[in-house]
Tab-separated table of C-alpha atoms in Angstrom:
chain	number	residue	atom	x	y	z
A	1	GLN	CA	2.096	-4.331	-15.162
A	2	ARG	CA	3.587	-3.289	-11.834
A	3	PHE	CA	3.675	0.305	-10.680
A	4	ARG	CA	5.814	1.666	-7.886
A	5	PHE	CA	3.222	4.190	-6.787
A	6	CYS	CA	0.772	1.313	-6.297
A	7	GLY	CA	3.271	-0.495	-4.100
A	8	ASP	CA	4.662	-2.682	-6.888
A	9	LEU	CA	1.223	-4.045	-7.623
A	10	ASP	CA	-1.112	-3.628	-10.584
A	11	CYS	CA	-2.863	-0.335	-10.883
A	12	PRO	CA	-6.487	-0.654	-9.634
A	13	ASP	CA	-9.070	-0.726	-12.429
A	14	TRP	CA	-10.978	2.270	-11.165
A	15	VAL	CA	-7.832	4.426	-11.199
A	16	LEU	CA	-7.174	3.396	-14.778
A	17	ALA	CA	-10.726	4.290	-15.705
A	18	GLU	CA	-10.551	7.760	-14.156
A	19	ILE	CA	-7.289	8.748	-15.890
A	20	SER	CA	-9.323	9.637	-18.941
A	21	THR	CA	-11.557	11.882	-16.795
A	22	LEU	CA	-8.448	13.676	-15.536
A	23	ALA	CA	-7.309	14.247	-19.101
A	24	LYS	CA	-10.534	16.148	-19.801
A	25	ILE	CA	-9.543	18.904	-17.364
A	26	SER	CA	-6.927	21.430	-18.507
A	27	SER	CA	-3.479	20.860	-16.998
A	28	VAL	CA	-3.465	24.266	-15.270
A	29	LYS	CA	-6.809	23.605	-13.575
A	30	LEU	CA	-5.689	20.099	-12.672
A	31	LYS	CA	-2.721	21.503	-10.766
A	32	LEU	CA	-5.067	23.776	-8.794
A	33	ILE	CA	-7.404	20.872	-8.027
A	34	CYS	CA	-4.345	18.926	-6.836
A	35	ALA	CA	-3.571	21.739	-4.428
A	36	GLN	CA	-7.061	21.403	-2.954
A	37	VAL	CA	-6.819	17.633	-2.676
A	38	LEU	CA	-3.448	18.019	-0.961
A	39	ARG	CA	-5.062	20.355	1.570
A	40	ASP	CA	-7.600	17.677	2.333
A	41	LEU	CA	-4.920	14.992	2.699
A	42	LEU	CA	-2.956	17.266	5.027
A	43	GLY	CA	-5.989	17.662	7.274
A	44	GLU	CA	-7.034	21.172	6.271
A	45	ALA	CA	-10.525	21.943	5.017
A	46	ILE	CA	-11.153	21.218	1.373
A	47	GLU	CA	-12.895	23.945	-0.621
A	48	TYR	CA	-15.342	21.942	-2.656
A	49	ASP	CA	-16.866	25.007	-4.353
A	50	LYS	CA	-13.500	25.940	-5.823
A	51	ILE	CA	-13.141	22.457	-7.226
A	52	LEU	CA	-16.627	22.649	-8.715
A	53	LYS	CA	-15.720	25.935	-10.385
A	54	LEU	CA	-12.484	24.521	-11.759
A	55	THR	CA	-14.206	21.478	-13.215
A	56	SER	CA	-17.136	23.377	-14.664
A	57	ASP	CA	-15.276	24.065	-17.931
A	58	ALA	CA	-14.704	20.394	-18.530
A	59	LYS	CA	-18.454	19.862	-18.064
A	60	LEU	CA	-17.990	17.064	-15.565
A	61	GLU	CA	-21.005	15.614	-13.808
A	62	SER	CA	-21.051	15.553	-10.009
A	63	GLY	CA	-20.109	11.864	-9.986
A	64	ASP	CA	-17.076	12.645	-12.167
A	65	VAL	CA	-15.982	15.488	-9.859
A	66	LYS	CA	-16.038	13.161	-6.865
A	67	ALA	CA	-14.197	10.504	-8.868
A	68	THR	CA	-11.541	13.073	-9.809
A	69	ILE	CA	-10.991	13.997	-6.163
A	70	ALA	CA	-10.858	10.320	-5.196
A	71	VAL	CA	-8.357	9.355	-7.874
A	72	LEU	CA	-6.082	12.324	-7.162
A	73	GLY	CA	-6.240	11.528	-3.456
A	74	PHE	CA	-5.258	7.938	-4.176
A	75	ILE	CA	-2.374	8.813	-6.492
A	76	LEU	CA	-0.886	11.428	-4.155
A	77	SER	CA	-1.232	9.498	-0.898
A	78	SER	CA	-0.146	6.211	-2.442
A	79	ALA	CA	2.939	7.815	-3.982
A	80	ALA	CA	3.827	9.343	-0.606
A	81	LYS	CA	3.181	6.033	1.126
A	82	HIS	CA	5.648	4.169	-1.085
A	83	ASN	CA	8.141	7.042	-1.148
A	84	VAL	CA	8.028	7.459	-4.896
A	85	ASP	CA	10.003	10.410	-6.244
A	86	SER	CA	8.274	12.919	-8.474
A	87	GLU	CA	10.098	11.873	-11.698
A	88	SER	CA	9.111	8.208	-11.406
A	89	LEU	CA	5.543	9.193	-10.557
A	90	SER	CA	5.365	11.378	-13.660
A	91	SER	CA	6.630	8.617	-15.947
A	92	GLU	CA	4.307	6.015	-14.417
A	93	LEU	CA	1.281	8.301	-14.813
A	94	GLN	CA	2.221	8.891	-18.443
A	95	GLN	CA	2.417	5.117	-18.938
A	96	LEU	CA	-1.172	4.970	-17.691
A	97	GLY	CA	-2.207	7.427	-20.362
A	98	LEU	CA	-2.139	10.778	-18.580
A	99	PRO	CA	-0.893	13.510	-20.951
A	100	LYS	CA	2.587	14.874	-20.277
A	101	GLU	CA	1.602	18.412	-19.116
A	102	HIS	CA	-1.007	16.995	-16.747
A	103	ALA	CA	1.479	14.533	-15.283
A	104	SER	CA	4.197	17.137	-14.786
A	105	GLY	CA	1.745	19.615	-13.190
A	106	LEU	CA	0.512	16.938	-10.816
A	107	CYS	CA	4.029	15.852	-9.931
A	108	ARG	CA	5.199	19.377	-9.279
A	109	SER	CA	2.373	19.817	-6.711
A	110	TYR	CA	3.313	16.431	-5.268
A	111	GLU	CA	6.968	17.310	-4.978
A	112	GLU	CA	6.262	20.491	-3.017
A	113	LYS	CA	4.199	18.689	-0.465
A	114	GLN	CA	5.798	15.253	-0.428
A	115	SER	CA	7.562	15.513	2.914
A	116	SER	CA	4.592	17.194	4.670
A	117	LEU	CA	2.356	14.437	3.331
A	118	GLN	CA	4.708	11.769	4.621
A	119	ASP	CA	4.907	13.469	8.023
A	120	ARG	CA	1.133	13.574	8.171
A	121	LEU	CA	0.829	9.895	7.199
A	122	ARG	CA	3.408	9.002	9.804
A	123	ALA	CA	1.375	10.845	12.454
A	124	CYS	CA	-1.810	9.069	11.380
A	125	SER	CA	-0.244	5.614	11.609
A	126	LEU	CA	-1.770	3.116	13.956
A	127	ARG	CA	-1.014	4.001	17.509
A	128	LEU	CA	-2.858	2.601	20.457
A	129	SER	CA	-2.309	5.247	23.048
A	130	GLN	CA	-0.131	8.234	23.661
A	131	LEU	CA	1.351	9.832	26.755
A	132	GLY	CA	0.044	13.368	27.057
A	133	SER	CA	1.845	14.672	30.109
A	134	VAL	CA	3.275	13.640	33.464
A	135	ARG	CA	2.716	15.466	36.738
A	136	TRP	CA	4.551	14.724	39.955
A	137	ARG	CA	4.675	15.628	43.599
A	138	VAL	CA	7.025	14.588	46.384
A	139	ASP	CA	5.531	14.167	49.839
A	140	TYR	CA	7.049	13.281	53.157
A	141	THR	CA	5.010	10.869	55.257
A	142	LEU	CA	5.319	11.767	58.938
A	143	SER	CA	3.051	9.264	60.577
A	144	SER	CA	0.302	6.758	59.841
A	145	SER	CA	-2.328	4.675	61.599
A	146	GLU	CA	0.071	1.693	61.543
A	147	LEU	CA	3.258	3.344	62.755
A	148	GLN	CA	3.702	6.533	64.706
A	149	GLU	CA	6.977	7.689	63.134
A	150	VAL	CA	7.209	6.859	59.428
A	151	ASN	CA	9.435	9.677	58.114
A	152	GLU	CA	9.642	8.571	54.509
A	153	PRO	CA	9.475	10.422	51.204
A	154	VAL	CA	6.888	9.346	48.688
A	155	VAL	CA	6.440	10.274	45.000
A	156	HIS	CA	3.026	10.781	43.393
A	157	LEU	CA	2.997	10.518	39.631
A	158	THR	CA	0.017	11.137	37.337
A	159	PHE	CA	0.325	9.968	33.742
A	160	ASN	CA	-2.171	11.609	31.392
A	161	VAL	CA	-2.768	9.051	28.656
A	162	ARG	CA	-4.629	9.947	25.503
A	163	ASP	CA	-6.685	7.281	23.798
A	164	ARG	CA	-6.014	7.693	20.088
A	165	GLU	CA	-9.554	6.981	19.092
A	166	CYS	CA	-11.854	9.078	21.238
A	167	GLU	CA	-9.379	11.856	21.990
A	168	LYS	CA	-10.075	11.333	25.670
A	169	MET	CA	-7.410	11.872	28.327
A	170	THR	CA	-7.310	9.343	31.125
A	171	ALA	CA	-5.348	10.092	34.255
A	172	VAL	CA	-3.370	7.191	35.701
A	173	PRO	CA	-2.146	8.017	39.230
A	174	VAL	CA	0.741	6.071	40.765
A	175	THR	CA	2.352	6.404	44.158
A	176	LEU	CA	5.899	5.115	44.727
A	177	SER	CA	8.334	4.865	47.600
A	178	ALA	CA	11.813	6.317	47.105
A	179	ASN	CA	13.404	2.914	46.368
A	180	LYS	CA	10.785	1.872	43.829
A	181	PHE	CA	11.041	5.221	42.174
A	182	GLN	CA	14.798	4.863	41.830
A	183	VAL	CA	14.390	1.465	40.206
A	184	LEU	CA	11.799	2.881	37.809
A	185	LEU	CA	14.018	5.813	36.919
A	186	ALA	CA	17.077	3.580	36.328
A	187	GLU	CA	15.111	1.234	34.037
A	188	LEU	CA	13.624	4.113	32.062
A	189	LYS	CA	17.090	5.656	31.645
A	190	GLN	CA	18.380	2.372	30.230
A	191	ALA	CA	15.459	2.301	27.782
A	192	GLN	CA	16.218	5.890	26.810
A	193	THR	CA	19.881	5.059	26.109
A	194	LEU	CA	18.747	2.189	23.871
A	195	MET	CA	16.362	4.493	22.022
A	196	ASN	CA	19.090	7.059	21.498
A	197	THR	CA	21.344	4.473	19.857
A	198	LEU	CA	18.629	3.992	17.234
A	199	LEU	CA	17.883	7.617	16.439
B	1	MET	CA	-50.271	-17.770	-2.160
B	2	LEU	CA	-53.365	-16.070	-0.795
B	3	LEU	CA	-53.350	-13.355	1.810
B	4	VAL	CA	-55.656	-13.848	4.745
B	5	LEU	CA	-57.005	-10.510	5.876
B	6	SER	CA	-58.196	-10.243	9.466
B	7	ALA	CA	-61.604	-8.765	10.260
B	8	GLU	CA	-60.013	-5.633	11.672
B	9	HIS	CA	-57.887	-5.216	8.574
B	10	ARG	CA	-60.935	-5.615	6.372
B	11	ALA	CA	-62.800	-3.020	8.425
B	12	HIS	CA	-59.931	-0.562	8.030
B	13	LEU	CA	-59.870	-1.069	4.301
B	14	GLY	CA	-63.642	-0.717	4.248
B	15	CYS	CA	-63.312	3.043	4.108
B	16	LEU	CA	-61.747	2.859	0.629
B	17	PRO	CA	-64.888	2.404	-1.500
B	18	ARG	CA	-66.492	5.386	0.223
B	19	ALA	CA	-63.473	7.573	-0.404
B	20	GLY	CA	-63.631	7.402	-4.189
B	21	GLY	CA	-61.110	7.114	-7.049
B	22	ALA	CA	-58.903	10.158	-6.509
B	23	ALA	CA	-58.723	9.453	-2.819
B	24	ILE	CA	-57.237	6.030	-3.483
B	25	GLY	CA	-54.300	7.690	-5.185
B	26	GLU	CA	-53.871	10.033	-2.236
B	27	LEU	CA	-54.125	7.267	0.356
B	28	GLY	CA	-51.773	5.101	-1.663
B	29	ARG	CA	-49.209	7.886	-1.719
B	30	LEU	CA	-49.560	8.372	2.048
B	31	ALA	CA	-49.131	4.640	2.629
B	32	LEU	CA	-45.906	4.587	0.603
B	33	GLU	CA	-44.537	7.647	2.388
B	34	GLN	CA	-45.290	6.006	5.703
B	35	LEU	CA	-43.347	2.955	4.547
B	36	ARG	CA	-40.380	5.033	3.501
B	37	ARG	CA	-40.237	7.530	6.301
B	38	GLY	CA	-42.541	6.518	9.103
B	39	ALA	CA	-45.905	7.856	10.245
B	40	ALA	CA	-46.877	11.397	9.278
B	41	PRO	CA	-49.916	12.474	11.310
B	42	ARG	CA	-49.984	15.963	9.749
B	43	ALA	CA	-50.280	14.560	6.262
B	44	CYS	CA	-53.158	12.352	7.381
B	45	GLU	CA	-54.949	15.344	8.883
B	46	THR	CA	-54.588	17.314	5.657
B	47	ALA	CA	-55.899	14.379	3.650
B	48	ALA	CA	-58.831	13.974	6.061
B	49	ARG	CA	-59.788	17.608	5.603
B	50	LYS	CA	-59.455	17.430	1.819
B	51	LEU	CA	-61.547	14.281	1.503
B	52	ASN	CA	-64.012	15.324	4.185
B	53	VAL	CA	-63.571	12.157	6.224
B	54	GLY	CA	-62.574	11.609	9.862
B	55	VAL	CA	-58.844	11.569	10.658
B	56	ASP	CA	-59.119	8.146	12.265
B	57	THR	CA	-60.698	6.683	9.158
B	58	ILE	CA	-57.883	8.076	7.039
B	59	GLN	CA	-55.279	6.812	9.472
B	60	HIS	CA	-56.799	3.331	9.457
B	61	GLY	CA	-57.171	3.373	5.705
B	62	VAL	CA	-53.520	4.348	5.217
B	63	GLU	CA	-52.307	1.736	7.663
B	64	GLY	CA	-54.537	-0.901	6.139
B	65	LEU	CA	-53.218	-0.128	2.670
B	66	MET	CA	-49.652	-0.133	3.920
B	67	TYR	CA	-50.080	-3.512	5.559
B	68	LEU	CA	-51.767	-4.904	2.459
B	69	LEU	CA	-48.879	-3.729	0.282
B	70	THR	CA	-46.116	-4.985	2.583
B	71	GLU	CA	-47.732	-8.391	3.102
B	72	SER	CA	-48.306	-8.830	-0.627
B	73	SER	CA	-44.757	-7.747	-1.466
B	74	LYS	CA	-43.358	-9.959	1.256
B	75	LEU	CA	-45.194	-13.145	0.390
B	76	MET	CA	-45.549	-12.952	-3.344
B	77	ALA	CA	-42.376	-13.277	-5.356
B	78	SER	CA	-41.709	-10.833	-8.146
B	79	ILE	CA	-40.818	-10.877	-11.798
B	80	PRO	CA	-40.271	-14.514	-12.778
B	81	PHE	CA	-43.658	-15.519	-11.397
B	82	ARG	CA	-45.446	-12.331	-12.316
B	83	LYS	CA	-48.652	-13.806	-13.589
B	84	ILE	CA	-49.149	-15.945	-10.505
B	85	SER	CA	-48.696	-13.111	-8.019
B	86	GLU	CA	-51.086	-10.833	-9.885
B	87	VAL	CA	-53.795	-13.459	-9.721
B	88	ASP	CA	-53.017	-14.119	-6.063
B	89	PHE	CA	-53.296	-10.434	-5.220
B	90	GLN	CA	-56.572	-10.104	-7.070
B	91	ASP	CA	-57.991	-13.160	-5.353
B	92	SER	CA	-56.871	-11.917	-1.964
B	93	ILE	CA	-58.609	-8.564	-2.275
B	94	HIS	CA	-61.645	-10.071	-3.929
B	95	VAL	CA	-62.839	-11.091	-0.461
B	96	LEU	CA	-63.136	-7.383	0.408
B	97	GLY	CA	-65.988	-7.093	-2.050
B	98	PHE	CA	-64.755	-3.911	-3.756
B	99	SER	CA	-65.757	-2.691	-7.210
B	100	ASP	CA	-63.706	-3.821	-10.229
B	101	GLU	CA	-62.352	-0.334	-10.690
B	102	LEU	CA	-61.111	-0.193	-7.092
B	103	ASN	CA	-59.580	-3.639	-7.428
B	104	LYS	CA	-57.781	-2.542	-10.560
B	105	SER	CA	-56.372	0.602	-8.885
B	106	LEU	CA	-55.182	-1.427	-5.911
B	107	LEU	CA	-53.526	-3.962	-8.217
B	108	GLN	CA	-51.808	-1.162	-10.109
B	109	LEU	CA	-50.608	0.388	-6.860
B	110	TYR	CA	-49.167	-2.949	-5.801
B	111	LEU	CA	-47.464	-3.689	-9.119
B	112	ASP	CA	-45.972	-0.227	-9.433
B	113	ASN	CA	-44.380	-0.210	-6.006
B	114	ARG	CA	-43.670	-3.842	-5.351
B	115	LYS	CA	-39.961	-3.663	-6.172
B	116	GLU	CA	-39.337	-0.676	-3.922
B	117	ILE	CA	-41.261	-2.192	-1.033
B	118	ARG	CA	-39.290	-5.404	-1.347
B	119	SER	CA	-36.010	-3.531	-1.207
B	120	ILE	CA	-37.144	-1.618	1.901
B	121	LEU	CA	-38.195	-4.885	3.530
B	122	GLY	CA	-34.858	-6.397	2.585
B	123	GLU	CA	-33.011	-3.824	4.654
B	124	LEU	CA	-34.816	-4.754	7.835
B	125	VAL	CA	-32.776	-7.898	8.478
B	126	PRO	CA	-30.610	-8.030	11.613
B	127	ARG	CA	-26.967	-7.605	10.776
B	128	LEU	CA	-23.760	-9.069	12.107
B	129	PRO	CA	-20.776	-6.759	12.523
B	130	SER	CA	-19.225	-6.208	9.134
B	131	TYR	CA	-15.805	-5.126	7.991
B	132	HIS	CA	-15.193	-1.414	7.737
B	133	SER	CA	-11.406	-0.955	7.559
B	134	LEU	CA	-8.118	-2.302	8.852
B	135	GLU	CA	-5.151	-0.317	10.134
B	136	TRP	CA	-1.880	-2.156	10.653
B	137	ARG	CA	1.630	-1.566	11.865
B	138	LEU	CA	4.821	-3.614	11.697
B	139	ASP	CA	7.095	-3.324	14.739
B	140	VAL	CA	10.290	-5.006	15.846
B	141	GLN	CA	10.957	-5.483	19.546
B	142	LEU	CA	14.664	-4.861	20.136
B	143	ALA	CA	14.915	-5.028	23.912
B	144	SER	CA	12.860	-5.338	27.029
B	145	ARG	CA	13.477	-4.867	30.712
B	146	SER	CA	14.367	-8.527	31.125
B	147	LEU	CA	16.260	-9.184	27.883
B	148	ARG	CA	18.415	-6.989	25.666
B	149	GLN	CA	19.418	-7.600	22.072
B	150	GLN	CA	16.302	-9.273	20.760
B	151	ILE	CA	14.717	-9.258	17.338
B	152	LYS	CA	11.023	-9.977	17.611
B	153	PRO	CA	8.795	-8.732	14.791
B	154	ALA	CA	5.095	-8.220	15.474
B	155	VAL	CA	2.174	-7.000	13.434
B	156	THR	CA	-0.371	-4.880	15.291
B	157	MET	CA	-3.781	-4.471	13.682
B	158	LYS	CA	-6.865	-2.452	14.463
B	159	LEU	CA	-9.950	-3.972	12.874
B	160	HIS	CA	-12.769	-1.446	12.466
B	161	LEU	CA	-16.229	-2.994	12.370
B	162	ASN	CA	-19.630	-1.602	11.548
B	163	GLN	CA	-22.815	-2.876	13.087
B	164	ASN	CA	-26.013	-0.980	12.357
B	165	GLU	CA	-24.259	2.378	12.361
B	166	ASP	CA	-22.223	1.453	15.479
B	167	GLN	CA	-18.492	1.553	14.973
B	168	THR	CA	-16.327	-0.679	17.096
B	169	ALA	CA	-12.642	-1.441	16.883
B	170	GLN	CA	-10.734	-4.542	17.858
B	171	VAL	CA	-6.980	-4.462	18.438
B	172	LEU	CA	-5.094	-7.613	17.481
B	173	GLN	CA	-1.451	-8.500	17.508
B	174	THR	CA	0.342	-11.368	15.856
B	175	ASP	CA	3.788	-12.534	14.774
B	176	PRO	CA	4.535	-12.822	11.047
B	177	ALA	CA	4.250	-16.645	10.976
B	178	THR	CA	0.685	-16.576	12.319
B	179	LEU	CA	-0.144	-13.747	9.941
B	180	LEU	CA	1.024	-15.815	6.982
B	181	HIS	CA	-1.082	-18.717	8.208
B	182	LEU	CA	-4.080	-16.394	8.537
B	183	ILE	CA	-3.574	-15.131	4.976
B	184	GLN	CA	-3.285	-18.684	3.699
B	185	GLN	CA	-6.538	-19.695	5.413
B	186	LEU	CA	-8.388	-16.693	3.988
B	187	GLU	CA	-7.054	-17.431	0.495
B	188	GLN	CA	-8.257	-21.000	0.839
B	189	ALA	CA	-11.672	-19.699	1.827
B	190	LEU	CA	-11.770	-17.475	-1.258
B	191	GLY	CA	-10.595	-20.405	-3.323
B	192	GLU	CA	-13.684	-22.365	-2.300
B	193	MET	CA	-15.779	-20.069	-4.481
B	194	LYS	CA	-14.018	-21.483	-7.516
B	195	MET	CA	-14.761	-25.105	-6.647
B	196	ASN	CA	-17.423	-26.918	-8.635
B	197	HIS	CA	-19.799	-27.215	-5.709
B	198	CYS	CA	-19.981	-23.460	-5.143
B	199	ARG	CA	-20.078	-22.738	-8.869
B	200	ARG	CA	-23.089	-24.978	-9.319
B	201	ILE	CA	-25.004	-23.283	-6.518
B	202	VAL	CA	-24.144	-19.776	-7.716
B	203	ARG	CA	-25.253	-20.680	-11.237
B	204	ASN	CA	-28.596	-21.911	-9.929
B	205	MET	CA	-29.151	-18.810	-7.867
B	206	LYS	CA	-28.645	-16.545	-10.846
């Protein structure tokens, strides 16, 4: 059976297996655990001790606690990935056997944070490099070893490029004559106009 | 298959009869710890003081035991051929000329820990880079400096690989047609597992 929150594919077996573990926790506590898992997905620190306290009533073993966090993480991020609305998510989770109160609690937490989650996932998408900043300076060349009177302006540009992976900034310096710089600027303005038509 | 113990190895193990029954247990434990975690000179010193023997003797004894256990575990197969490997082990240490009691303790030490030693030895193989994760992105090129009004889809992938705790990443880019071909080739490869030839081999290995 196909589920939208799994990207129109079958639900993975391990998710199916853990639904029954989720049902063991009370629906109120489940909503609080969801809040913690959402913090983790949004890049904030997860408070594992709080989760341990919340699951202590259900007498879950440590393996079950980790499985709970994993399955909630999967459901929430997968639903955000495929842009599933909270109603559909609730009905699909109930089809998988999650009790109604648990499903609605989960989906309410999801609904609050859906757009922040999607923003975060968009930011984490594959990206090879990123422009950090640009610095520039205009000089005027008076004279050189080749020609006594040069009298030409020159632009120095430094692009600070950030490598996505190691968070390192590399500086790429470029020096251009006035003509070259004008060509560069004209081309970039054309690209910008094209980009604006798409926004 | 019999183990051949070198003269030096035999000399190192020669300290065992002098050490006595309880000491064998202690030395055995030290040998296993050394296998799991590496050499522990402090532990050897403590043992030397407790047993009233020189540190060097203890060190040699532990190393000798460790080598004996790893060589036996390496060369002698386990469970299906159990009887044969027990006899082989006993014959191999017989040459050391130890008492029956000592031989029995050594055999017990080997049998108890054989499985664990084999799994440790199994992890020492050199490894090729293995798959860790794959990030992908689907883009469409709409225009370039030389040509406007294009539609050129491309899939960009970052393949994360693991090699002995080293993480490397490879960036790849392809058009959808090549990607479909790639998927088809990989599915064919997976499909090979279901062919009779592979099935027969897998059945025999189990």
